[in-house]
């Protein structure tokens, strides 16, 4: 759903524009955007409003306190001193202001596009820029958006190479045998997240945070069949059934990697996927 068709997003966008008029009067503010669920069109009645602000230099405490008074807003909890984020309440709505500098974010873009950074925070910034709604400083934001459309093939290879080695169901099997559902579902979540990160790279998509995993999976072109539904279903079927389908999803994802990134060496991953720890009921004597 796009913001224009989402009533929960619409009025939050309108509020953000009103807030931006006040925030843009402060010296040092270079650009502002709407981010998060509101920008993506995913907002519901519980959604907050995220407004990253890009400065020429980080604002000091006096400036941040003045921002709050100008809106006007109150701190969600308490003022916590030096920080890159202020969590606020405006008439009961949570509004998060994120403070970053233009120079720091330019460095992030360079680190991703030229240094092939696989850091999830760096990747999330690129995703935020791709999806954000400009509020102020359009020239800066539109140039960032142009650059964020790029996703180097080498970056995809590095992301895949970083997360593919986690593909294994050996631990899941142990948790099933030991009747440990807490450990089983923790391991299941970890594997689903690793699949998600590999699929993002195959689709040349940046990291939107795991909060948006299902939305992102549904929108992907390259993925195992019906993977979002299968991920959800894994939490409502018996553990052994969830493990079997997870193994199949891992296999299907690996096959996509081998098809689309044929230079990737997947021999070790295949051995891990094939491995099952044997039960030993009798002592071993040498």
PDB file of N, CA, C and O in Angstrom, residues 21-85:
ATOM      1  N   UNK A  21       8.140  22.633   8.935  1.00  0.00           N
ATOM      2  CA  UNK A  21       8.161  24.090   8.801  1.00  0.00           C
ATOM      3  C   UNK A  21       8.817  24.740  10.014  1.00  0.00           C
ATOM      4  O   UNK A  21       9.521  25.749   9.886  1.00  0.00           O
ATOM      5  N   UNK A  22       8.585  24.177  11.196  1.00  0.00           N
ATOM      6  CA  UNK A  22       9.176  24.724  12.414  1.00  0.00           C
ATOM      7  C   UNK A  22      10.630  24.287  12.587  1.00  0.00           C
ATOM      8  O   UNK A  22      11.484  25.087  12.977  1.00  0.00           O
ATOM      9  N   UNK A  23      10.897  23.033  12.284  1.00  0.00           N
ATOM     10  CA  UNK A  23      12.251  22.515  12.480  1.00  0.00           C
ATOM     11  C   UNK A  23      13.254  23.135  11.504  1.00  0.00           C
ATOM     12  O   UNK A  23      14.426  23.312  11.836  1.00  0.00           O
ATOM     13  N   UNK A  24      12.802  23.450  10.310  1.00  0.00           N
ATOM     14  CA  UNK A  24      13.716  23.964   9.279  1.00  0.00           C
ATOM     15  C   UNK A  24      14.221  25.364   9.584  1.00  0.00           C
ATOM     16  O   UNK A  24      15.155  25.840   8.920  1.00  0.00           O
ATOM     17  N   UNK A  25      13.646  26.023  10.578  1.00  0.00           N
ATOM     18  CA  UNK A  25      14.099  27.374  10.927  1.00  0.00           C
ATOM     19  C   UNK A  25      15.373  27.350  11.766  1.00  0.00           C
ATOM     20  O   UNK A  25      15.990  28.404  11.958  1.00  0.00           O
ATOM     21  N   UNK A  26      15.787  26.200  12.232  1.00  0.00           N
ATOM     22  CA  UNK A  26      16.968  26.119  13.086  1.00  0.00           C
ATOM     23  C   UNK A  26      18.241  26.125  12.241  1.00  0.00           C
ATOM     24  O   UNK A  26      18.327  25.445  11.213  1.00  0.00           O
ATOM     25  N   UNK A  27      19.219  26.895  12.680  1.00  0.00           N
ATOM     26  CA  UNK A  27      20.496  26.963  11.980  1.00  0.00           C
ATOM     27  C   UNK A  27      21.154  25.580  11.956  1.00  0.00           C
ATOM     28  O   UNK A  27      21.172  24.872  12.966  1.00  0.00           O
ATOM     29  N   UNK A  28      21.667  25.230  10.799  1.00  0.00           N
ATOM     30  CA  UNK A  28      22.376  23.968  10.665  1.00  0.00           C
ATOM     31  C   UNK A  28      21.564  22.836  10.077  1.00  0.00           C
ATOM     32  O   UNK A  28      22.136  21.816   9.678  1.00  0.00           O
ATOM     33  N   UNK A  29      20.250  22.996  10.014  1.00  0.00           N
ATOM     34  CA  UNK A  29      19.417  21.959   9.402  1.00  0.00           C
ATOM     35  C   UNK A  29      19.588  22.032   7.887  1.00  0.00           C
ATOM     36  O   UNK A  29      19.304  23.061   7.268  1.00  0.00           O
ATOM     37  N   UNK A  30      20.053  20.938   7.288  1.00  0.00           N
ATOM     38  CA  UNK A  30      20.290  20.889   5.859  1.00  0.00           C
ATOM     39  C   UNK A  30      19.198  20.147   5.094  1.00  0.00           C
ATOM     40  O   UNK A  30      18.917  20.447   3.940  1.00  0.00           O
ATOM     41  N   UNK A  31      18.597  19.152   5.752  1.00  0.00           N
ATOM     42  CA  UNK A  31      17.572  18.351   5.069  1.00  0.00           C
ATOM     43  C   UNK A  31      16.762  17.593   6.112  1.00  0.00           C
ATOM     44  O   UNK A  31      17.219  17.368   7.241  1.00  0.00           O
ATOM     45  N   UNK A  32      15.559  17.188   5.707  1.00  0.00           N
ATOM     46  CA  UNK A  32      14.678  16.392   6.557  1.00  0.00           C
ATOM     47  C   UNK A  32      13.856  15.474   5.678  1.00  0.00           C
ATOM     48  O   UNK A  32      13.509  15.830   4.540  1.00  0.00           O
ATOM     49  N   UNK A  33      13.507  14.294   6.230  1.00  0.00           N
ATOM     50  CA  UNK A  33      12.673  13.349   5.489  1.00  0.00           C
ATOM     51  C   UNK A  33      11.703  12.663   6.445  1.00  0.00           C
ATOM     52  O   UNK A  33      11.879  12.684   7.666  1.00  0.00           O
ATOM     53  N   UNK A  34      10.681  12.047   5.875  1.00  0.00           N
ATOM     54  CA  UNK A  34       9.828  11.106   6.599  1.00  0.00           C
ATOM     55  C   UNK A  34      10.337   9.716   6.280  1.00  0.00           C
ATOM     56  O   UNK A  34      10.589   9.387   5.116  1.00  0.00           O
ATOM     57  N   UNK A  35      10.485   8.896   7.327  1.00  0.00           N
ATOM     58  CA  UNK A  35      10.979   7.538   7.133  1.00  0.00           C
ATOM     59  C   UNK A  35      10.022   6.544   7.784  1.00  0.00           C
ATOM     60  O   UNK A  35       8.952   6.910   8.268  1.00  0.00           O
ATOM     61  N   UNK A  36      10.413   5.275   7.770  1.00  0.00           N
ATOM     62  CA  UNK A  36       9.658   4.250   8.474  1.00  0.00           C
ATOM     63  C   UNK A  36       8.361   3.856   7.796  1.00  0.00           C
ATOM     64  O   UNK A  36       8.188   3.997   6.581  1.00  0.00           O
ATOM     65  N   UNK A  37       7.419   3.377   8.591  1.00  0.00           N
ATOM     66  CA  UNK A  37       6.166   2.835   8.056  1.00  0.00           C
ATOM     67  C   UNK A  37       5.337   3.883   7.346  1.00  0.00           C
ATOM     68  O   UNK A  37       4.616   3.575   6.390  1.00  0.00           O
ATOM     69  N   UNK A  38       5.425   5.131   7.786  1.00  0.00           N
ATOM     70  CA  UNK A  38       4.641   6.197   7.149  1.00  0.00           C
ATOM     71  C   UNK A  38       5.122   6.415   5.722  1.00  0.00           C
ATOM     72  O   UNK A  38       4.328   6.517   4.788  1.00  0.00           O
ATOM     73  N   UNK A  39       6.435   6.485   5.530  1.00  0.00           N
ATOM     74  CA  UNK A  39       6.984   6.688   4.184  1.00  0.00           C
ATOM     75  C   UNK A  39       6.706   5.503   3.279  1.00  0.00           C
ATOM     76  O   UNK A  39       6.471   5.669   2.073  1.00  0.00           O
ATOM     77  N   UNK A  40       6.713   4.307   3.840  1.00  0.00           N
ATOM     78  CA  UNK A  40       6.508   3.101   3.035  1.00  0.00           C
ATOM     79  C   UNK A  40       5.034   2.828   2.732  1.00  0.00           C
ATOM     80  O   UNK A  40       4.715   1.989   1.893  1.00  0.00           O
ATOM     81  N   UNK A  41       4.128   3.501   3.451  1.00  0.00           N
ATOM     82  CA  UNK A  41       2.715   3.238   3.264  1.00  0.00           C
ATOM     83  C   UNK A  41       2.209   2.064   4.071  1.00  0.00           C
ATOM     84  O   UNK A  41       1.124   1.542   3.810  1.00  0.00           O
ATOM     85  N   UNK A  42       2.973   1.634   5.077  1.00  0.00           N
ATOM     86  CA  UNK A  42       2.588   0.501   5.913  1.00  0.00           C
ATOM     87  C   UNK A  42       1.912   0.936   7.211  1.00  0.00           C
ATOM     88  O   UNK A  42       1.534   0.097   8.027  1.00  0.00           O
ATOM     89  N   UNK A  43       1.777   2.217   7.451  1.00  0.00           N
ATOM     90  CA  UNK A  43       1.351   2.714   8.755  1.00  0.00           C
ATOM     91  C   UNK A  43      -0.027   2.176   9.142  1.00  0.00           C
ATOM     92  O   UNK A  43      -0.919   2.029   8.298  1.00  0.00           O
ATOM     93  N   UNK A  44      -0.174   1.902  10.440  1.00  0.00           N
ATOM     94  CA  UNK A  44      -1.479   1.573  10.989  1.00  0.00           C
ATOM     95  C   UNK A  44      -1.739   2.501  12.177  1.00  0.00           C
ATOM     96  O   UNK A  44      -0.985   3.458  12.406  1.00  0.00           O
ATOM     97  N   UNK A  45      -2.783   2.235  12.942  1.00  0.00           N
ATOM     98  CA  UNK A  45      -3.156   3.150  14.030  1.00  0.00           C
ATOM     99  C   UNK A  45      -2.119   3.199  15.149  1.00  0.00           C
ATOM    100  O   UNK A  45      -2.130   4.127  15.973  1.00  0.00           O
ATOM    101  N   UNK A  46      -1.204   2.235  15.201  1.00  0.00           N
ATOM    102  CA  UNK A  46      -0.184   2.212  16.246  1.00  0.00           C
ATOM    103  C   UNK A  46       1.143   2.817  15.787  1.00  0.00           C
ATOM    104  O   UNK A  46       2.086   2.901  16.584  1.00  0.00           O
ATOM    105  N   UNK A  47       1.248   3.219  14.547  1.00  0.00           N
ATOM    106  CA  UNK A  47       2.531   3.667  13.999  1.00  0.00           C
ATOM    107  C   UNK A  47       2.978   4.999  14.581  1.00  0.00           C
ATOM    108  O   UNK A  47       2.164   5.909  14.809  1.00  0.00           O
ATOM    109  N   UNK A  48       4.290   5.095  14.807  1.00  0.00           N
ATOM    110  CA  UNK A  48       4.861   6.369  15.196  1.00  0.00           C
ATOM    111  C   UNK A  48       5.198   7.162  13.938  1.00  0.00           C
ATOM    112  O   UNK A  48       4.868   6.746  12.805  1.00  0.00           O
ATOM    113  N   UNK A  49       5.846   8.296  14.109  1.00  0.00           N
ATOM    114  CA  UNK A  49       6.266   9.145  12.989  1.00  0.00           C
ATOM    115  C   UNK A  49       7.761   9.368  13.128  1.00  0.00           C
ATOM    116  O   UNK A  49       8.214   9.911  14.140  1.00  0.00           O
ATOM    117  N   UNK A  50       8.528   8.914  12.127  1.00  0.00           N
ATOM    118  CA  UNK A  50       9.981   9.036  12.170  1.00  0.00           C
ATOM    119  C   UNK A  50      10.436  10.143  11.224  1.00  0.00           C
ATOM    120  O   UNK A  50      10.115  10.121  10.030  1.00  0.00           O
ATOM    121  N   UNK A  51      11.196  11.081  11.776  1.00  0.00           N
ATOM    122  CA  UNK A  51      11.694  12.204  10.985  1.00  0.00           C
ATOM    123  C   UNK A  51      13.212  12.307  11.170  1.00  0.00           C
ATOM    124  O   UNK A  51      13.686  12.884  12.159  1.00  0.00           O
ATOM    125  N   UNK A  52      14.008  11.742  10.269  1.00  0.00           N
ATOM    126  CA  UNK A  52      15.454  11.986  10.298  1.00  0.00           C
ATOM    127  C   UNK A  52      15.766  13.421   9.885  1.00  0.00           C
ATOM    128  O   UNK A  52      15.204  13.935   8.904  1.00  0.00           O
ATOM    129  N   UNK A  53      16.634  14.061  10.657  1.00  0.00           N
ATOM    130  CA  UNK A  53      17.084  15.427  10.371  1.00  0.00           C
ATOM    131  C   UNK A  53      18.579  15.360  10.071  1.00  0.00           C
ATOM    132  O   UNK A  53      19.345  14.759  10.834  1.00  0.00           O
ATOM    133  N   UNK A  54      18.989  15.982   8.990  1.00  0.00           N
ATOM    134  CA  UNK A  54      20.398  15.973   8.583  1.00  0.00           C
ATOM    135  C   UNK A  54      20.963  17.386   8.760  1.00  0.00           C
ATOM    136  O   UNK A  54      20.479  18.343   8.153  1.00  0.00           O
ATOM    137  N   UNK A  55      21.981  17.488   9.600  1.00  0.00           N
ATOM    138  CA  UNK A  55      22.556  18.768  10.024  1.00  0.00           C
ATOM    139  C   UNK A  55      23.939  18.968   9.400  1.00  0.00           C
ATOM    140  O   UNK A  55      24.551  18.021   8.905  1.00  0.00           O
ATOM    141  N   UNK A  56      24.429  20.211   9.492  1.00  0.00           N
ATOM    142  CA  UNK A  56      25.825  20.437   9.109  1.00  0.00           C
ATOM    143  C   UNK A  56      26.765  19.927  10.196  1.00  0.00           C
ATOM    144  O   UNK A  56      27.896  19.535   9.921  1.00  0.00           O
ATOM    145  N   UNK A  57      26.281  19.908  11.455  1.00  0.00           N
ATOM    146  CA  UNK A  57      26.982  19.271  12.555  1.00  0.00           C
ATOM    147  C   UNK A  57      25.960  18.849  13.601  1.00  0.00           C
ATOM    148  O   UNK A  57      24.856  19.394  13.641  1.00  0.00           O
ATOM    149  N   UNK A  58      26.315  17.879  14.430  1.00  0.00           N
ATOM    150  CA  UNK A  58      25.365  17.367  15.405  1.00  0.00           C
ATOM    151  C   UNK A  58      24.872  18.499  16.320  1.00  0.00           C
ATOM    152  O   UNK A  58      25.663  19.305  16.807  1.00  0.00           O
ATOM    153  N   UNK A  59      23.558  18.566  16.570  1.00  0.00           N
ATOM    154  CA  UNK A  59      23.027  19.625  17.435  1.00  0.00           C
ATOM    155  C   UNK A  59      23.435  19.409  18.889  1.00  0.00           C
ATOM    156  O   UNK A  59      23.514  18.269  19.359  1.00  0.00           O
ATOM    157  N   UNK A  60      23.692  20.510  19.599  1.00  0.00           N
ATOM    158  CA  UNK A  60      24.031  20.390  21.018  1.00  0.00           C
ATOM    159  C   UNK A  60      22.753  20.277  21.848  1.00  0.00           C
ATOM    160  O   UNK A  60      21.629  20.349  21.325  1.00  0.00           O
ATOM    161  N   UNK A  61      22.919  20.111  23.153  1.00  0.00           N
ATOM    162  CA  UNK A  61      21.764  19.910  24.031  1.00  0.00           C
ATOM    163  C   UNK A  61      20.825  21.107  24.031  1.00  0.00           C
ATOM    164  O   UNK A  61      19.608  20.948  24.087  1.00  0.00           O
ATOM    165  N   UNK A  62      21.383  22.300  23.984  1.00  0.00           N
ATOM    166  CA  UNK A  62      20.546  23.504  23.989  1.00  0.00           C
ATOM    167  C   UNK A  62      19.653  23.528  22.754  1.00  0.00           C
ATOM    168  O   UNK A  62      18.453  23.833  22.833  1.00  0.00           O
ATOM    169  N   UNK A  63      20.227  23.198  21.601  1.00  0.00           N
ATOM    170  CA  UNK A  63      19.449  23.181  20.359  1.00  0.00           C
ATOM    171  C   UNK A  63      18.358  22.123  20.413  1.00  0.00           C
ATOM    172  O   UNK A  63      17.210  22.364  20.021  1.00  0.00           O
ATOM    173  N   UNK A  64      18.694  20.947  20.903  1.00  0.00           N
ATOM    174  CA  UNK A  64      17.702  19.865  20.958  1.00  0.00           C
ATOM    175  C   UNK A  64      16.560  20.223  21.903  1.00  0.00           C
ATOM    176  O   UNK A  64      15.394  19.946  21.608  1.00  0.00           O
ATOM    177  N   UNK A  65      16.874  20.857  23.020  1.00  0.00           N
ATOM    178  CA  UNK A  65      15.817  21.283  23.930  1.00  0.00           C
ATOM    179  C   UNK A  65      14.944  22.360  23.280  1.00  0.00           C
ATOM    180  O   UNK A  65      13.716  22.378  23.460  1.00  0.00           O
ATOM    181  N   UNK A  66      15.563  23.228  22.499  1.00  0.00           N
ATOM    182  CA  UNK A  66      14.800  24.269  21.808  1.00  0.00           C
ATOM    183  C   UNK A  66      13.881  23.679  20.744  1.00  0.00           C
ATOM    184  O   UNK A  66      12.772  24.177  20.523  1.00  0.00           O
ATOM    185  N   UNK A  67      14.336  22.609  20.069  1.00  0.00           N
ATOM    186  CA  UNK A  67      13.493  21.930  19.092  1.00  0.00           C
ATOM    187  C   UNK A  67      12.196  21.442  19.748  1.00  0.00           C
ATOM    188  O   UNK A  67      11.107  21.597  19.202  1.00  0.00           O
ATOM    189  N   UNK A  68      12.350  20.841  20.920  1.00  0.00           N
ATOM    190  CA  UNK A  68      11.206  20.273  21.616  1.00  0.00           C
ATOM    191  C   UNK A  68      10.210  21.365  21.983  1.00  0.00           C
ATOM    192  O   UNK A  68       9.001  21.200  21.835  1.00  0.00           O
ATOM    193  N   UNK A  69      10.732  22.484  22.453  1.00  0.00           N
ATOM    194  CA  UNK A  69       9.854  23.588  22.851  1.00  0.00           C
ATOM    195  C   UNK A  69       9.129  24.191  21.655  1.00  0.00           C
ATOM    196  O   UNK A  69       7.979  24.632  21.757  1.00  0.00           O
ATOM    197  N   UNK A  70       9.783  24.193  20.503  1.00  0.00           N
ATOM    198  CA  UNK A  70       9.194  24.800  19.304  1.00  0.00           C
ATOM    199  C   UNK A  70       8.048  23.983  18.749  1.00  0.00           C
ATOM    200  O   UNK A  70       7.104  24.531  18.176  1.00  0.00           O
ATOM    201  N   UNK A  71       8.065  22.654  18.910  1.00  0.00           N
ATOM    202  CA  UNK A  71       7.089  21.813  18.202  1.00  0.00           C
ATOM    203  C   UNK A  71       5.624  22.030  18.613  1.00  0.00           C
ATOM    204  O   UNK A  71       4.783  22.092  17.686  1.00  0.00           O
ATOM    205  N   UNK A  72       5.191  22.107  19.820  1.00  0.00           N
ATOM    206  CA  UNK A  72       5.824  21.717  21.075  1.00  0.00           C
ATOM    207  C   UNK A  72       5.629  20.223  21.321  1.00  0.00           C
ATOM    208  O   UNK A  72       4.689  19.615  20.830  1.00  0.00           O
ATOM    209  N   UNK A  73       6.550  19.641  22.110  1.00  0.00           N
ATOM    210  CA  UNK A  73       6.490  18.214  22.390  1.00  0.00           C
ATOM    211  C   UNK A  73       7.058  17.963  23.770  1.00  0.00           C
ATOM    212  O   UNK A  73       7.652  18.860  24.393  1.00  0.00           O
ATOM    213  N   UNK A  74       6.879  16.753  24.258  1.00  0.00           N
ATOM    214  CA  UNK A  74       7.497  16.327  25.508  1.00  0.00           C
ATOM    215  C   UNK A  74       8.289  15.057  25.234  1.00  0.00           C
ATOM    216  O   UNK A  74       8.032  14.348  24.254  1.00  0.00           O
ATOM    217  N   UNK A  75       9.248  14.759  26.095  1.00  0.00           N
ATOM    218  CA  UNK A  75      10.028  13.542  25.916  1.00  0.00           C
ATOM    219  C   UNK A  75       9.204  12.336  26.325  1.00  0.00           C
ATOM    220  O   UNK A  75       8.487  12.356  27.324  1.00  0.00           O
ATOM    221  N   UNK A  76       9.303  11.277  25.543  1.00  0.00           N
ATOM    222  CA  UNK A  76       8.547  10.061  25.822  1.00  0.00           C
ATOM    223  C   UNK A  76       8.888   9.524  27.205  1.00  0.00           C
ATOM    224  O   UNK A  76       8.009   9.149  27.972  1.00  0.00           O
ATOM    225  N   UNK A  77      10.173   9.479  27.534  1.00  0.00           N
ATOM    226  CA  UNK A  77      10.605   9.034  28.854  1.00  0.00           C
ATOM    227  C   UNK A  77      11.243  10.211  29.580  1.00  0.00           C
ATOM    228  O   UNK A  77      10.605  10.884  30.351  1.00  0.00           O
ATOM    229  N   UNK A  78      12.504  10.445  29.303  1.00  0.00           N
ATOM    230  CA  UNK A  78      13.198  11.590  29.887  1.00  0.00           C
ATOM    231  C   UNK A  78      14.332  11.963  28.951  1.00  0.00           C
ATOM    232  O   UNK A  78      14.809  11.144  28.169  1.00  0.00           O
ATOM    233  N   UNK A  79      14.762  13.188  29.037  1.00  0.00           N
ATOM    234  CA  UNK A  79      15.891  13.623  28.219  1.00  0.00           C
ATOM    235  C   UNK A  79      17.138  12.870  28.655  1.00  0.00           C
ATOM    236  O   UNK A  79      17.468  12.823  29.846  1.00  0.00           O
ATOM    237  N   UNK A  80      17.824  12.233  27.687  1.00  0.00           N
ATOM    238  CA  UNK A  80      18.939  11.354  28.044  1.00  0.00           C
ATOM    239  C   UNK A  80      20.296  11.907  27.641  1.00  0.00           C
ATOM    240  O   UNK A  80      21.280  11.176  27.543  1.00  0.00           O
ATOM    241  N   UNK A  81      20.367  13.209  27.395  1.00  0.00           N
ATOM    242  CA  UNK A  81      21.654  13.803  27.083  1.00  0.00           C
ATOM    243  C   UNK A  81      22.094  13.516  25.654  1.00  0.00           C
ATOM    244  O   UNK A  81      21.262  13.274  24.781  1.00  0.00           O
ATOM    245  N   UNK A  82      23.399  13.531  25.385  1.00  0.00           N
ATOM    246  CA  UNK A  82      23.892  13.341  24.013  1.00  0.00           C
ATOM    247  C   UNK A  82      23.342  12.066  23.383  1.00  0.00           C
ATOM    248  O   UNK A  82      23.404  10.995  23.958  1.00  0.00           O
ATOM    249  N   UNK A  83      22.774  12.220  22.203  1.00  0.00           N
ATOM    250  CA  UNK A  83      22.130  11.083  21.540  1.00  0.00           C
ATOM    251  C   UNK A  83      21.880  11.449  20.091  1.00  0.00           C
ATOM    252  O   UNK A  83      21.876  12.619  19.713  1.00  0.00           O
ATOM    253  N   UNK A  84      21.644  10.427  19.260  1.00  0.00           N
ATOM    254  CA  UNK A  84      21.274  10.664  17.870  1.00  0.00           C
ATOM    255  C   UNK A  84      19.770  10.574  17.675  1.00  0.00           C
ATOM    256  O   UNK A  84      19.284  10.667  16.551  1.00  0.00           O
ATOM    257  N   UNK A  85      19.033  10.372  18.758  1.00  0.00           N
ATOM    258  CA  UNK A  85      17.584  10.205  18.637  1.00  0.00           C
ATOM    259  C   UNK A  85      16.873  10.865  19.807  1.00  0.00           C
ATOM    260  O   UNK A  85      17.307  10.756  20.951  1.00  0.00           O
TER     261      UNK A  85
END
